[in-house]
XYZ file of C-alpha atoms in Angstrom:
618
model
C 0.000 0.000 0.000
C 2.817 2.202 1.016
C 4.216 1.407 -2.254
C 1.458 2.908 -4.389
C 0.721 5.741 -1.731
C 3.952 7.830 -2.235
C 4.377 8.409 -5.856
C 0.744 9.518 -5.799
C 1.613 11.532 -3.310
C 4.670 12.889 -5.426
C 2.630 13.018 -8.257
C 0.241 15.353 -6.508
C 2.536 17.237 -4.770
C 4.170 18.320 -8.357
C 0.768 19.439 -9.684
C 0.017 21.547 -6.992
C 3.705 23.188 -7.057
C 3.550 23.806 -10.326
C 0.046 26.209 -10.930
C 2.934 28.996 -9.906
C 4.304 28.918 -12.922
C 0.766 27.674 -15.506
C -2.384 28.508 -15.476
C -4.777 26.190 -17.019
C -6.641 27.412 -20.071
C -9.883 29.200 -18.798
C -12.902 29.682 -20.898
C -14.824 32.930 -20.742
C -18.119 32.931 -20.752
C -20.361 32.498 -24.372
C -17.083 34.037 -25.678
C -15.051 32.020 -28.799
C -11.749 32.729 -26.506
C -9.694 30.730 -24.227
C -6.934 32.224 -22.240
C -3.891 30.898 -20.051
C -0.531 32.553 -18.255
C 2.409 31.000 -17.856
C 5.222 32.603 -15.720
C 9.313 31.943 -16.894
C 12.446 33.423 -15.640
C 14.913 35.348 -17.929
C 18.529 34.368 -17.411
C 21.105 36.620 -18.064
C 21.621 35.750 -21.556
C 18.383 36.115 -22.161
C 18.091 39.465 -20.187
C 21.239 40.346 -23.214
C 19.648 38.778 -25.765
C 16.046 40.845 -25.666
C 17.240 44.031 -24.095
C 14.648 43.405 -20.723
C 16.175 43.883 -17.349
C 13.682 42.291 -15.473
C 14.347 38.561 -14.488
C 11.054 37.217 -14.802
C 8.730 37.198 -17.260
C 4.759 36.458 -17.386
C 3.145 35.000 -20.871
C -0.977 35.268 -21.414
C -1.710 32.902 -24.346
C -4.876 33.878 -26.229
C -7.099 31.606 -28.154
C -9.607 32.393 -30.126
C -11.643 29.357 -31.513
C -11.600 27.630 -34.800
C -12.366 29.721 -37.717
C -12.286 33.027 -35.082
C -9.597 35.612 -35.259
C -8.443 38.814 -33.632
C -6.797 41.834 -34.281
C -3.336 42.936 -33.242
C -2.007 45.364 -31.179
C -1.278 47.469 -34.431
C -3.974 46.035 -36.490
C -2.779 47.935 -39.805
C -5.516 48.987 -41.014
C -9.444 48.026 -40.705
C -9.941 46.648 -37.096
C -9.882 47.203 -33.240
C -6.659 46.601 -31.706
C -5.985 44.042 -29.243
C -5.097 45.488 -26.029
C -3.893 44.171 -22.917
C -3.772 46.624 -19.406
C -1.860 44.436 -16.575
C -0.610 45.826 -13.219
C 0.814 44.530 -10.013
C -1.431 46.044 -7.167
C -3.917 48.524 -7.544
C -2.180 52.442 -7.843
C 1.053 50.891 -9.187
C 2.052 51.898 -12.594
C 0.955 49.621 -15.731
C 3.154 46.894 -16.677
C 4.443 46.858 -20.622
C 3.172 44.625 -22.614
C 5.241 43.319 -25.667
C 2.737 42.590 -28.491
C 3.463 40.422 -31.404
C 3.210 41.515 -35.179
C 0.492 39.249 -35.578
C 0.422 37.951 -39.304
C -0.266 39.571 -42.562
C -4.144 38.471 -43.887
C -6.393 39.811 -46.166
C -9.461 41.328 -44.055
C -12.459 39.841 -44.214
C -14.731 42.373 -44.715
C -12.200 44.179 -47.491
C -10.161 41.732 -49.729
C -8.341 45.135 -50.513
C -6.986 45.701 -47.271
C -4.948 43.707 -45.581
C -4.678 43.616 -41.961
C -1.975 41.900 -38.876
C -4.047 39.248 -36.908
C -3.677 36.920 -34.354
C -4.030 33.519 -34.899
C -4.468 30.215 -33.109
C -2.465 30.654 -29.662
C -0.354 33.769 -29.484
C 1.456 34.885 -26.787
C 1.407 38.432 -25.265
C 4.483 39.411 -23.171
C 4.101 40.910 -19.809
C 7.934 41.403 -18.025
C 7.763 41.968 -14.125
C 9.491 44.990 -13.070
C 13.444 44.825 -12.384
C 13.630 44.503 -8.673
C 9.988 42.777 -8.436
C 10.700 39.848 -5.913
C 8.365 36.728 -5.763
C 5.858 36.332 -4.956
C 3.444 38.220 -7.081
C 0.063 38.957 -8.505
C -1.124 40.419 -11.626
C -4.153 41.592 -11.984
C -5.420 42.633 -16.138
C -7.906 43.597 -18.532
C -7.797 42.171 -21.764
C -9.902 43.935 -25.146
C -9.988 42.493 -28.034
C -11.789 41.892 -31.084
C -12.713 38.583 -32.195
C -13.617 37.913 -36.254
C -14.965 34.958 -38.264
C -14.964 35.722 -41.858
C -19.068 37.037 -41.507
C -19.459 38.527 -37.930
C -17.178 39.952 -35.302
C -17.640 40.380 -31.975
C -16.119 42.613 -29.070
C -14.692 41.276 -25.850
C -13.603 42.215 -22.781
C -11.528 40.167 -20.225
C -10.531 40.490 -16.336
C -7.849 37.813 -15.754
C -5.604 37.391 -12.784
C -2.424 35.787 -12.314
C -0.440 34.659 -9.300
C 3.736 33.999 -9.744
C 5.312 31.939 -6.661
C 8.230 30.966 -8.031
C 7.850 27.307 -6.681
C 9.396 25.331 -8.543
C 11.780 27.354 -10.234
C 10.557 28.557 -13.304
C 11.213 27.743 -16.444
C 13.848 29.630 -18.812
C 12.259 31.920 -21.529
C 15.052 31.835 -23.823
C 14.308 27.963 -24.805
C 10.729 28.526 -25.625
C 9.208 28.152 -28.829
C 7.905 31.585 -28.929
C 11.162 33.069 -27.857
C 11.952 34.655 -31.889
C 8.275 36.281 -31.588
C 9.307 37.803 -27.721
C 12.514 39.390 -29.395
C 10.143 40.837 -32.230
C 7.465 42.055 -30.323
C 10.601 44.166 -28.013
C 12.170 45.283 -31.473
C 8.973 46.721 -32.912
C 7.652 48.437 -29.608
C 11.088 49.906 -29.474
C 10.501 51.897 -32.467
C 7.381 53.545 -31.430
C 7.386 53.408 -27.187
C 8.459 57.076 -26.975
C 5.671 58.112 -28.894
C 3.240 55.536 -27.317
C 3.391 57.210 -24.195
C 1.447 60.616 -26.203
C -0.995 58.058 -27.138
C -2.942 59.010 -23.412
C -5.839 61.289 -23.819
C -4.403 63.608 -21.664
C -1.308 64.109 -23.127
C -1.812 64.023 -26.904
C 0.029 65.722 -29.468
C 1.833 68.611 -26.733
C 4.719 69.577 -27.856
C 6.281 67.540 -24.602
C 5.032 64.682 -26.664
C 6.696 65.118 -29.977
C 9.145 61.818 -29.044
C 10.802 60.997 -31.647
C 10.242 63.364 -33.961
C 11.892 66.198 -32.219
C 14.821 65.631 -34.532
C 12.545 66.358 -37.892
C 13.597 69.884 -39.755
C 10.744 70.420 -42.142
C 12.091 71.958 -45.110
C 8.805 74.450 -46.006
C 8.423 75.232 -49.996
C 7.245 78.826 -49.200
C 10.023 79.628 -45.796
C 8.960 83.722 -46.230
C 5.260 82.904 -44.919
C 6.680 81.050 -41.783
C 6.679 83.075 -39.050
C 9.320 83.286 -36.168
C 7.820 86.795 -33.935
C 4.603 88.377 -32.806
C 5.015 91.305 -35.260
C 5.139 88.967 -38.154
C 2.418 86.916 -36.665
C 0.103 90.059 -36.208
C 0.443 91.022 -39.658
C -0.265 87.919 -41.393
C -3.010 87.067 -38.941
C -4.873 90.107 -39.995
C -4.564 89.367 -44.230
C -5.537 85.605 -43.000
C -8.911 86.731 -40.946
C -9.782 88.656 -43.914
C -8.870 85.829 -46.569
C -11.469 83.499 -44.530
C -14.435 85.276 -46.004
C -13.398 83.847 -49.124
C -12.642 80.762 -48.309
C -14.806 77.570 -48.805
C -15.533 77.673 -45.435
C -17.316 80.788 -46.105
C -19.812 79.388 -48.349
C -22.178 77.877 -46.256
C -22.500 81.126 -44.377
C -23.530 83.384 -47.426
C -27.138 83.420 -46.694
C -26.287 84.841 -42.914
C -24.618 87.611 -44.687
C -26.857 88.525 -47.394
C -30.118 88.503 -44.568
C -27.472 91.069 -42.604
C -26.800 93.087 -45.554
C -30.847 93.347 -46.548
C -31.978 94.087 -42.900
C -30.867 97.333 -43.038
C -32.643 98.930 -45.895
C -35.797 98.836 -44.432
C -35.734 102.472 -42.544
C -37.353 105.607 -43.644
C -35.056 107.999 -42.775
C -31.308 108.472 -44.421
C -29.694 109.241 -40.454
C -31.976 106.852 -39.036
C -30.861 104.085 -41.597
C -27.368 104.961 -41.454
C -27.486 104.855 -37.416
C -29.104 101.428 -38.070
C -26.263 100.166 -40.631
C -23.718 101.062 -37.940
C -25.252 99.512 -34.938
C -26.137 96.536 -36.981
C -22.648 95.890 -38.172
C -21.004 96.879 -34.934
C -22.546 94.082 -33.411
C -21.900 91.653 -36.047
C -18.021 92.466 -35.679
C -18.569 92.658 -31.995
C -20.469 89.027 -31.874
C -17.170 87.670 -34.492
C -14.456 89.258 -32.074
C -16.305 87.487 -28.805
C -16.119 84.025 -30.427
C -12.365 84.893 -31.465
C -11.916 85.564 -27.612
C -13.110 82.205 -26.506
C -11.175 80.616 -29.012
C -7.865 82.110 -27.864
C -9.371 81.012 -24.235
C -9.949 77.803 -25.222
C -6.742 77.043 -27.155
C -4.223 79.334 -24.586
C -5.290 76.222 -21.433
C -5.996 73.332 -23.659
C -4.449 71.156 -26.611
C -6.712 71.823 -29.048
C -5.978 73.031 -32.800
C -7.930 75.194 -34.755
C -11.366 73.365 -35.942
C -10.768 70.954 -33.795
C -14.236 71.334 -32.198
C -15.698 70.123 -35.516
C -14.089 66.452 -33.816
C -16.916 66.930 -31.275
C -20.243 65.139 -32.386
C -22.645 67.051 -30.360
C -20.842 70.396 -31.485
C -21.716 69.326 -34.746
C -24.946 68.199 -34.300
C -26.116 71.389 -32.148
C -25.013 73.738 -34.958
C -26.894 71.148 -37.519
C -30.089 71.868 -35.498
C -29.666 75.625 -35.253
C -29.106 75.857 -38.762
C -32.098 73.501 -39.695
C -34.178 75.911 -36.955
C -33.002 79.127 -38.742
C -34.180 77.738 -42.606
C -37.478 76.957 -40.977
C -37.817 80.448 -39.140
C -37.438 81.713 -42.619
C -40.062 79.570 -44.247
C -42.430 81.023 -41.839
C -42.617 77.933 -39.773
C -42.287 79.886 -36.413
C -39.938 82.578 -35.289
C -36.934 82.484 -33.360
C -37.216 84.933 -29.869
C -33.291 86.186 -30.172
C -31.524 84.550 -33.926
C -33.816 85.493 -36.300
C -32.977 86.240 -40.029
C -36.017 87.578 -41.090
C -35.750 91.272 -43.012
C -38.909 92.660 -41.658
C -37.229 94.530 -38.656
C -39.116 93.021 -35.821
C -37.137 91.692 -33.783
C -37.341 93.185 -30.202
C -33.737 92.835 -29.827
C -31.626 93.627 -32.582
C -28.019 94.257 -30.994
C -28.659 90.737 -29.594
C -29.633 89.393 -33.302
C -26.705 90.902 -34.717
C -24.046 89.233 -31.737
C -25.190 86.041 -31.755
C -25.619 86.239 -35.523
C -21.596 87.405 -35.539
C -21.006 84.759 -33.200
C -22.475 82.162 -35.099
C -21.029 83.079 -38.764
C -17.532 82.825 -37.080
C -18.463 79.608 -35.534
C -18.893 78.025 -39.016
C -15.859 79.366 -40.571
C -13.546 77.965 -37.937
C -13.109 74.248 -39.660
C -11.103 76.136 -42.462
C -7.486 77.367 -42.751
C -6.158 79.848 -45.711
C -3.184 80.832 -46.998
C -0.912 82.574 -44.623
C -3.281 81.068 -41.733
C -1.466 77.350 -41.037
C 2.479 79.519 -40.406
C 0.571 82.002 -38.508
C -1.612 78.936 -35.668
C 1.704 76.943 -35.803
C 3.370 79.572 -34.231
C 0.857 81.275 -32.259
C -0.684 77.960 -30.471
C 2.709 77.128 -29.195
C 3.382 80.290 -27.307
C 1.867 81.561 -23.678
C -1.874 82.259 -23.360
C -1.175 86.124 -24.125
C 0.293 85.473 -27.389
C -2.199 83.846 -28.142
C -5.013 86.118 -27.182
C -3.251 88.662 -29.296
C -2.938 87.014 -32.239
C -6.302 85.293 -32.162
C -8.042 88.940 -32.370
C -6.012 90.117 -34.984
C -7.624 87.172 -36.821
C -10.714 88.005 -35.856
C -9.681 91.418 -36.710
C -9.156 90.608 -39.954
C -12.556 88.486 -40.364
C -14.222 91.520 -38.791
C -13.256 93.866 -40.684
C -15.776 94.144 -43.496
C -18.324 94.203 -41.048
C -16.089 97.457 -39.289
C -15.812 98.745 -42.733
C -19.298 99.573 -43.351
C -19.868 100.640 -39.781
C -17.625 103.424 -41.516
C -18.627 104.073 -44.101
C -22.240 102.859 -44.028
C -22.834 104.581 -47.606
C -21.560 101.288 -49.029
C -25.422 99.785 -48.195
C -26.970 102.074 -50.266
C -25.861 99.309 -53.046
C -28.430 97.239 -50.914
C -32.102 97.538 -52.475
C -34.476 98.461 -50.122
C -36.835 95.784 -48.740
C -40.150 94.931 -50.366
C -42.312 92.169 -51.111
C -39.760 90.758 -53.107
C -37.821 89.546 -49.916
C -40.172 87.099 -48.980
C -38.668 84.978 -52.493
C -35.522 85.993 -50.737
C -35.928 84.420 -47.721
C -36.684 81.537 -49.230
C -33.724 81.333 -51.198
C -31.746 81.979 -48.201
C -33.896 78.989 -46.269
C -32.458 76.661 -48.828
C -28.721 77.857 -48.486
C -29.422 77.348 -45.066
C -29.855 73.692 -45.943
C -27.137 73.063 -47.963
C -25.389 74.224 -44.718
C -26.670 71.887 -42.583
C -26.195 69.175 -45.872
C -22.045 70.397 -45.261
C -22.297 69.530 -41.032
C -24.467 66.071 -41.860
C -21.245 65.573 -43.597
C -19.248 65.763 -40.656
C -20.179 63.946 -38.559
C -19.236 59.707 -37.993
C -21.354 58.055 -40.862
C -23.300 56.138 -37.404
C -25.052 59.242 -36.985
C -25.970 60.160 -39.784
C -29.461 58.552 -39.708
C -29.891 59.212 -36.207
C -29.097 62.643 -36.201
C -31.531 63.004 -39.878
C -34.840 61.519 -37.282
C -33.085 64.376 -35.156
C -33.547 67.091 -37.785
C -37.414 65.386 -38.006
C -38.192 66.197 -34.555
C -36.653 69.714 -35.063
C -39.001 70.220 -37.812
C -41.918 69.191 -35.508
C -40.985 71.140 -32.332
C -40.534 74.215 -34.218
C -44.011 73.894 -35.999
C -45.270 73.479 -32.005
C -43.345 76.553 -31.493
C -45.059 78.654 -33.868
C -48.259 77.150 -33.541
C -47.686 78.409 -29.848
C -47.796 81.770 -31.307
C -45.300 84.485 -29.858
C -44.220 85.377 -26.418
C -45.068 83.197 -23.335
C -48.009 84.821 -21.980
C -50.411 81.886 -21.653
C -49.990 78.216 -20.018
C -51.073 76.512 -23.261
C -47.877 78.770 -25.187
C -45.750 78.184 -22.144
C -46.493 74.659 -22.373
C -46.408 74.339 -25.830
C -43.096 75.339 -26.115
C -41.761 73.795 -23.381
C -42.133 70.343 -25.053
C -40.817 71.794 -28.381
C -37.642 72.380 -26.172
C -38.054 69.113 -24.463
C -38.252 66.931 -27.819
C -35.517 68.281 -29.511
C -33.611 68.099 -26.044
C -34.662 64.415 -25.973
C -33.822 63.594 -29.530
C -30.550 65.091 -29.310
C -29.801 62.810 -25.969
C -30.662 59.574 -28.111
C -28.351 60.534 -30.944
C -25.444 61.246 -28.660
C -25.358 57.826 -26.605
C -22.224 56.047 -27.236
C -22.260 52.925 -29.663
C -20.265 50.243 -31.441
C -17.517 51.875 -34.034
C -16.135 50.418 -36.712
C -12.532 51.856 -36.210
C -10.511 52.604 -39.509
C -6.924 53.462 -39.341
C -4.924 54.387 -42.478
C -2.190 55.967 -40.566
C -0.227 54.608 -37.802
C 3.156 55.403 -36.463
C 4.599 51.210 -36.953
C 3.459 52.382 -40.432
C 5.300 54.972 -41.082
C 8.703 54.134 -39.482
C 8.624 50.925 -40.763
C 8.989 52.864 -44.393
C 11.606 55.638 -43.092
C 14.929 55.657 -44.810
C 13.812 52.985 -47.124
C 11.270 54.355 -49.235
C 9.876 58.237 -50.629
C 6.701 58.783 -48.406
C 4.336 61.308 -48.525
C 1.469 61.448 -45.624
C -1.770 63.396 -46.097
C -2.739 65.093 -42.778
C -6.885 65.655 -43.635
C -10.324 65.585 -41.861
C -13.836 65.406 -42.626
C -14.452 68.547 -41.054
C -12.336 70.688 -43.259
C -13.821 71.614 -46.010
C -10.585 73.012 -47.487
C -8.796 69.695 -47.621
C -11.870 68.163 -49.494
C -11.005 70.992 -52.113
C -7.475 69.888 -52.148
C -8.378 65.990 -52.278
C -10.685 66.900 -55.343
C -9.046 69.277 -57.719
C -4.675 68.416 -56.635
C -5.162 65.158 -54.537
C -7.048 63.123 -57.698
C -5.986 59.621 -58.240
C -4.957 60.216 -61.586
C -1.959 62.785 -59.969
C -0.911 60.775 -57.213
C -1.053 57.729 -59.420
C 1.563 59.233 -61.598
C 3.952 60.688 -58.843
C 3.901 56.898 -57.415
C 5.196 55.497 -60.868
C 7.403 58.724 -61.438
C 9.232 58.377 -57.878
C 8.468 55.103 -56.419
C 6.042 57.018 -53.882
C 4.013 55.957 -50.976
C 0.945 57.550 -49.733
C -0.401 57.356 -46.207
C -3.348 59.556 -44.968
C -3.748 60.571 -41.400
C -7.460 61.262 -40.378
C -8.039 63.796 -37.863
C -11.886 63.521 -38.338
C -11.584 62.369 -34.723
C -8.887 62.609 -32.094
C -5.924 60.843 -33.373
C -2.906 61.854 -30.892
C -0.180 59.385 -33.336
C -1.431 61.501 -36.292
C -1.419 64.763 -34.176
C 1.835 63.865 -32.589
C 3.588 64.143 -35.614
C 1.445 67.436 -36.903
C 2.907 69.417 -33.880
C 6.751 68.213 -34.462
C 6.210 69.306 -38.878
C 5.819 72.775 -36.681
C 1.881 72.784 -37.340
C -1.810 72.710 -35.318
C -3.922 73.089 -37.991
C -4.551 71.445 -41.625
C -4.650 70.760 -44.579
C -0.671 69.624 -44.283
C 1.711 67.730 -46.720
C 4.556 66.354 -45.489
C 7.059 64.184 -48.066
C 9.502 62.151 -46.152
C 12.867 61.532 -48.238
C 14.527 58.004 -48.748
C 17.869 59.526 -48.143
C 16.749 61.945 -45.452
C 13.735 61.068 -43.892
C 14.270 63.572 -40.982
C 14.121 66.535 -43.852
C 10.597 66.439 -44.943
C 9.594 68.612 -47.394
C 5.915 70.151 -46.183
C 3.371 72.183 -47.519
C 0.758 73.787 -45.825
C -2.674 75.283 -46.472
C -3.747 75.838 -50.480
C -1.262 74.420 -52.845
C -1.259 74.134 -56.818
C -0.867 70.952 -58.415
C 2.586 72.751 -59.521
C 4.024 72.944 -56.097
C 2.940 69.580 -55.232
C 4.896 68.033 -57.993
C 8.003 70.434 -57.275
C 7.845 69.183 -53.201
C 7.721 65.733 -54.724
C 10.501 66.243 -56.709
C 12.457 68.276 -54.611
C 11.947 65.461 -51.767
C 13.273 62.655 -54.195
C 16.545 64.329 -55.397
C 19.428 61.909 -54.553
């Protein structure tokens, strides 16, 4: 009996030992995944060999089902990276993890992009920290996203791990995944200064820049950079006026021509004239106040200019305003303080004229002109006085055909004098008013886009309550009335903002581009949904037809980082080309790669062909 009782015993004994240093595979929940750690110890050749100081090492081995996939950590394109947050005790600081390549596969979903995945059991790398003495206990989170070739679905993963050391642990270096632990080191390597800008918090500063502080653009046009507050002053007063011409401006035409015809409708030459003033006074005043909260809002934050166009409900508020304003001018109802109407009612027309300054400015800001990117590259890097300065010389500058005919308010007279015929005119200006809010739809994430149209629905139906109310609030029925027109459109606008899945899309990424550095001619495409000035560019320089010929000319790579939404790799590298706002070129060289060649703002097909060239010189 004693025979058979001790190497059971033994037996036993050795299982128990040995959970510190495997965990079995554990199933979670309904989800296609199975996960296990494993703990190992790095010798000192191994410790050499990778480049880690630490001495022991932890392994979590995903594995997705058959036929499932997931992502990896740099997914290269369509996909949501894996991601894996460990730590030792709570408040510590995050452990690193060291992420494989994954392997190269055509996605699902797009035969024309291909994508790194994970597949079958991969291991993800978690080193302890260098004087981290055993025992320990990792607690993690684990996202992912797991794929068959028709569905995919999101996961999310609490694990925990516990490392005795007992028995010793195995060495890493003999593993079979050791090759994929010294390539996951060597490709977070390249990019772990700049993952650290990748927090929220911290994105594109320029304390973030990491490695691309030692970049010197080369700029096509060096005379419109600028280097002083003089210089800046100056060329932010031509670039506030250039932005009423700019395609920016377009949508905001019909605000201008309704300011323009509201002041022809008094009898009196001094009393008009007094009315042209104080009517245009207040516009300027109303552009100059949103200018101030700009240089507020950009002098304690990291935001670039139109970067509030990244913010949905932004967006979507101005959509409904808009939308509100075309059906005040239909005659659907009438708005108590924004009101474009030219029949001179309003009971408060220096408010009408602010708010209609404010919100003309408002709708320009997604667009930059010449002279304007040197001029915010500067400026938005220096303290918040600077900036306040030159901020209001651009609104200055934006202002100042409104502060021209407060001088010389003869230049109205131009303006015919209102009649029945402005009724047609309203119209007209209803249905620019539209188009506007066509131009925002446009904007925003293509999940909203239905959503927000039931929004614009509801609008249409509050402000029909609204007018049916009748004006002022003197009765419970119009009180009531229009406190559920608020209410609705209050509601509706809740609904469309709630978070939900998104498809994530990433064209640029930083693996991507330093991966190309020094070997090949790269040019990356900073653009955005929400600037209306690099849509111009994309359609009339950017056309496939010209960049396919530059690629067979020079051997040319294009890569296109989207700033539709917060992208702090994309914006990282903005700020070190010596920029905060876009449309931005920048053409890496194969023999120089930390000489790009940029241009900013409007550019001719002309100059984009000389940067090219310029940029692929031997």
């Amino acid at each position: 009996m004693r025979k058979i009782f001790r190497p059971l015993l033994a037996v036993l004994l050795l299982l128990g030992l040995s959970i510190s240093a495997a965990q079995a595979q554990e199933r979670h929940g309904d989800s296609p995944l199975s996960t296990g750690w494993e703990a190992f110890s790095l010798g000192p050749e191994a410790r050499a060999q990778s480049g880690l100081a630490s001495a022991h090492l932890a392994v979590l081995f995903i594995e997705p089902d058959a036929g499932w996939y997931t992502y990896a950590q740099n997914p290269g394109g369509f996909g949501k990276p894996t991601r894996l947050a460990a730590r030792l005790a709570p408040g510590t600081p995050p452990l690193t993890v060291y992420y494989p390549p994954g392997t190269r596969k055509q996605d699902a979903f797009d035969p024309g992009v291909t994508v790194n995945a994970y597949l079958g059991r991969t291991p993800l790398f978690v080193p302890l920290p260098e004087n981290a003495a055993l025992p320990q206990t990792i607690t993690a989170s684990l996202e992912l996203l797991l794929c068959t070739r028709d569905k995919c679905l999101p996961a999310q993963v609490d694990l925990r791990f516990a490392i005795t050391g007992k028995p010793a642990l195995p060495e890493a270096s003999g593993q079979p995944w050791w090759p994929a632990l010294l390539a996951a080191v060597k490709l977070q390597g390249q990019t772990q200064t700049l993952a650290a800008a990748s927090a929220p918090a911290a994105a594109a500063s320029p304390a973030d820049v990491g490695q691309w502080k030692g970049l010197k653009p080369r700029y096509l046009q060096p005379g419109l950079e600028v280097g002083g507050l003089t210089k800046a002053i100056l060329l932010g007063l031509v670039a506030g006026f250039i932005l009423n011409f700019m395609p920016c401006a377009l949508p905001i035409i019909s605000i201008k021509l309704s300011s323009l015809l509201a002041c022809g409708g008094t009898t009196t030459e001094t009393r008009r004239r007094t009315k042209i003033r104080e009517h245009f006074f207040f516009l300027a005043l109303g552009a100059l106040a949103y200018f101030m909260f700009l240089a507020a809002l950009f002098g304690f934050t990291d935001l670039a200019w139109g970067q509030l166009f990244q913010q949905p409900g932004v967006v979507l508020a101005l959509a409904v305003i808009v939308f509100a304003l075309s059906l005040s001018l239909l005659g659907v109802f009438s708005l108590p303080v924004i009101d474009l109407k030219f029949d001179q009612m309003t009971t408060h027309p220096r408010l009408q004229s602010f708010f209609t300054g404010m919100l003309t400015t408002l709708l320009a800001t997604p667009c930059s002109g010449p002279f304007l990117g040197g001029v915010l590259g500067w400026a938005l890097l220096q303290p918040p006085g600077v900036i306040t300065t030159v901020l209001l010389c651009i609104g200055l500058g934006m202002a100042s055909p409104y502060l021209l005919i407060c001088v010389f308010p003869a230049l109205v007279r131009f303006t015919p004098k209102p009649g029945p015929w402005t009724g047609y005119v309203e119209r007209l200006v209803a249905l620019f008013l539209m188009g506007t809010c066509i131009y925002l739809l446009n904007i925003l994430p293509e999940s909203m886009l239905v959503p927000t149209l039931i929004l614009l629905l509801i609008t249409s139906v509050s402000c029909s309550l609204w007018g049916f109310a009748g004006p002022g609030f003197d009765s419970r029925r119009a009180l009531a009335l229009k406190l559920l027109a608020v209410l609705l459109i209050a509601a509706g606008a809740y609904v469309v903002l709630q978070p939900g899945v998104k498809t994530q899309w990433e064209r640029y990424s930083t693996q991507a581009l330093t991966s190309k550095l020094g070997t090949e001619l790269v040019l990356v495409d900073f653009t955005a949904d929400w600037c209306p000035t690099c849509k111009v560019l994309e359609q009339t320089n950017l056309t496939a037809e010209r960049m396919k010929r530059l690629q067979d000319a020079y051997g040319l790579r294009l890569i296109k980082a989207d700033l539709t939404e917060r992208n702090p790799e994309a914006e990282a590298l903005l700020a070190a080309l010596g920029s905060k706002s876009i449309p931005l070129l920048a053409i890496f060289p194969k023999k120089s790669p930390q000489e790009p060649v940029v241009l900013r703002d409007l550019f001719t097909p002309q100059q984009l062909e000389d940067a090219v060239a310029e940029a692929a010189r031997p």
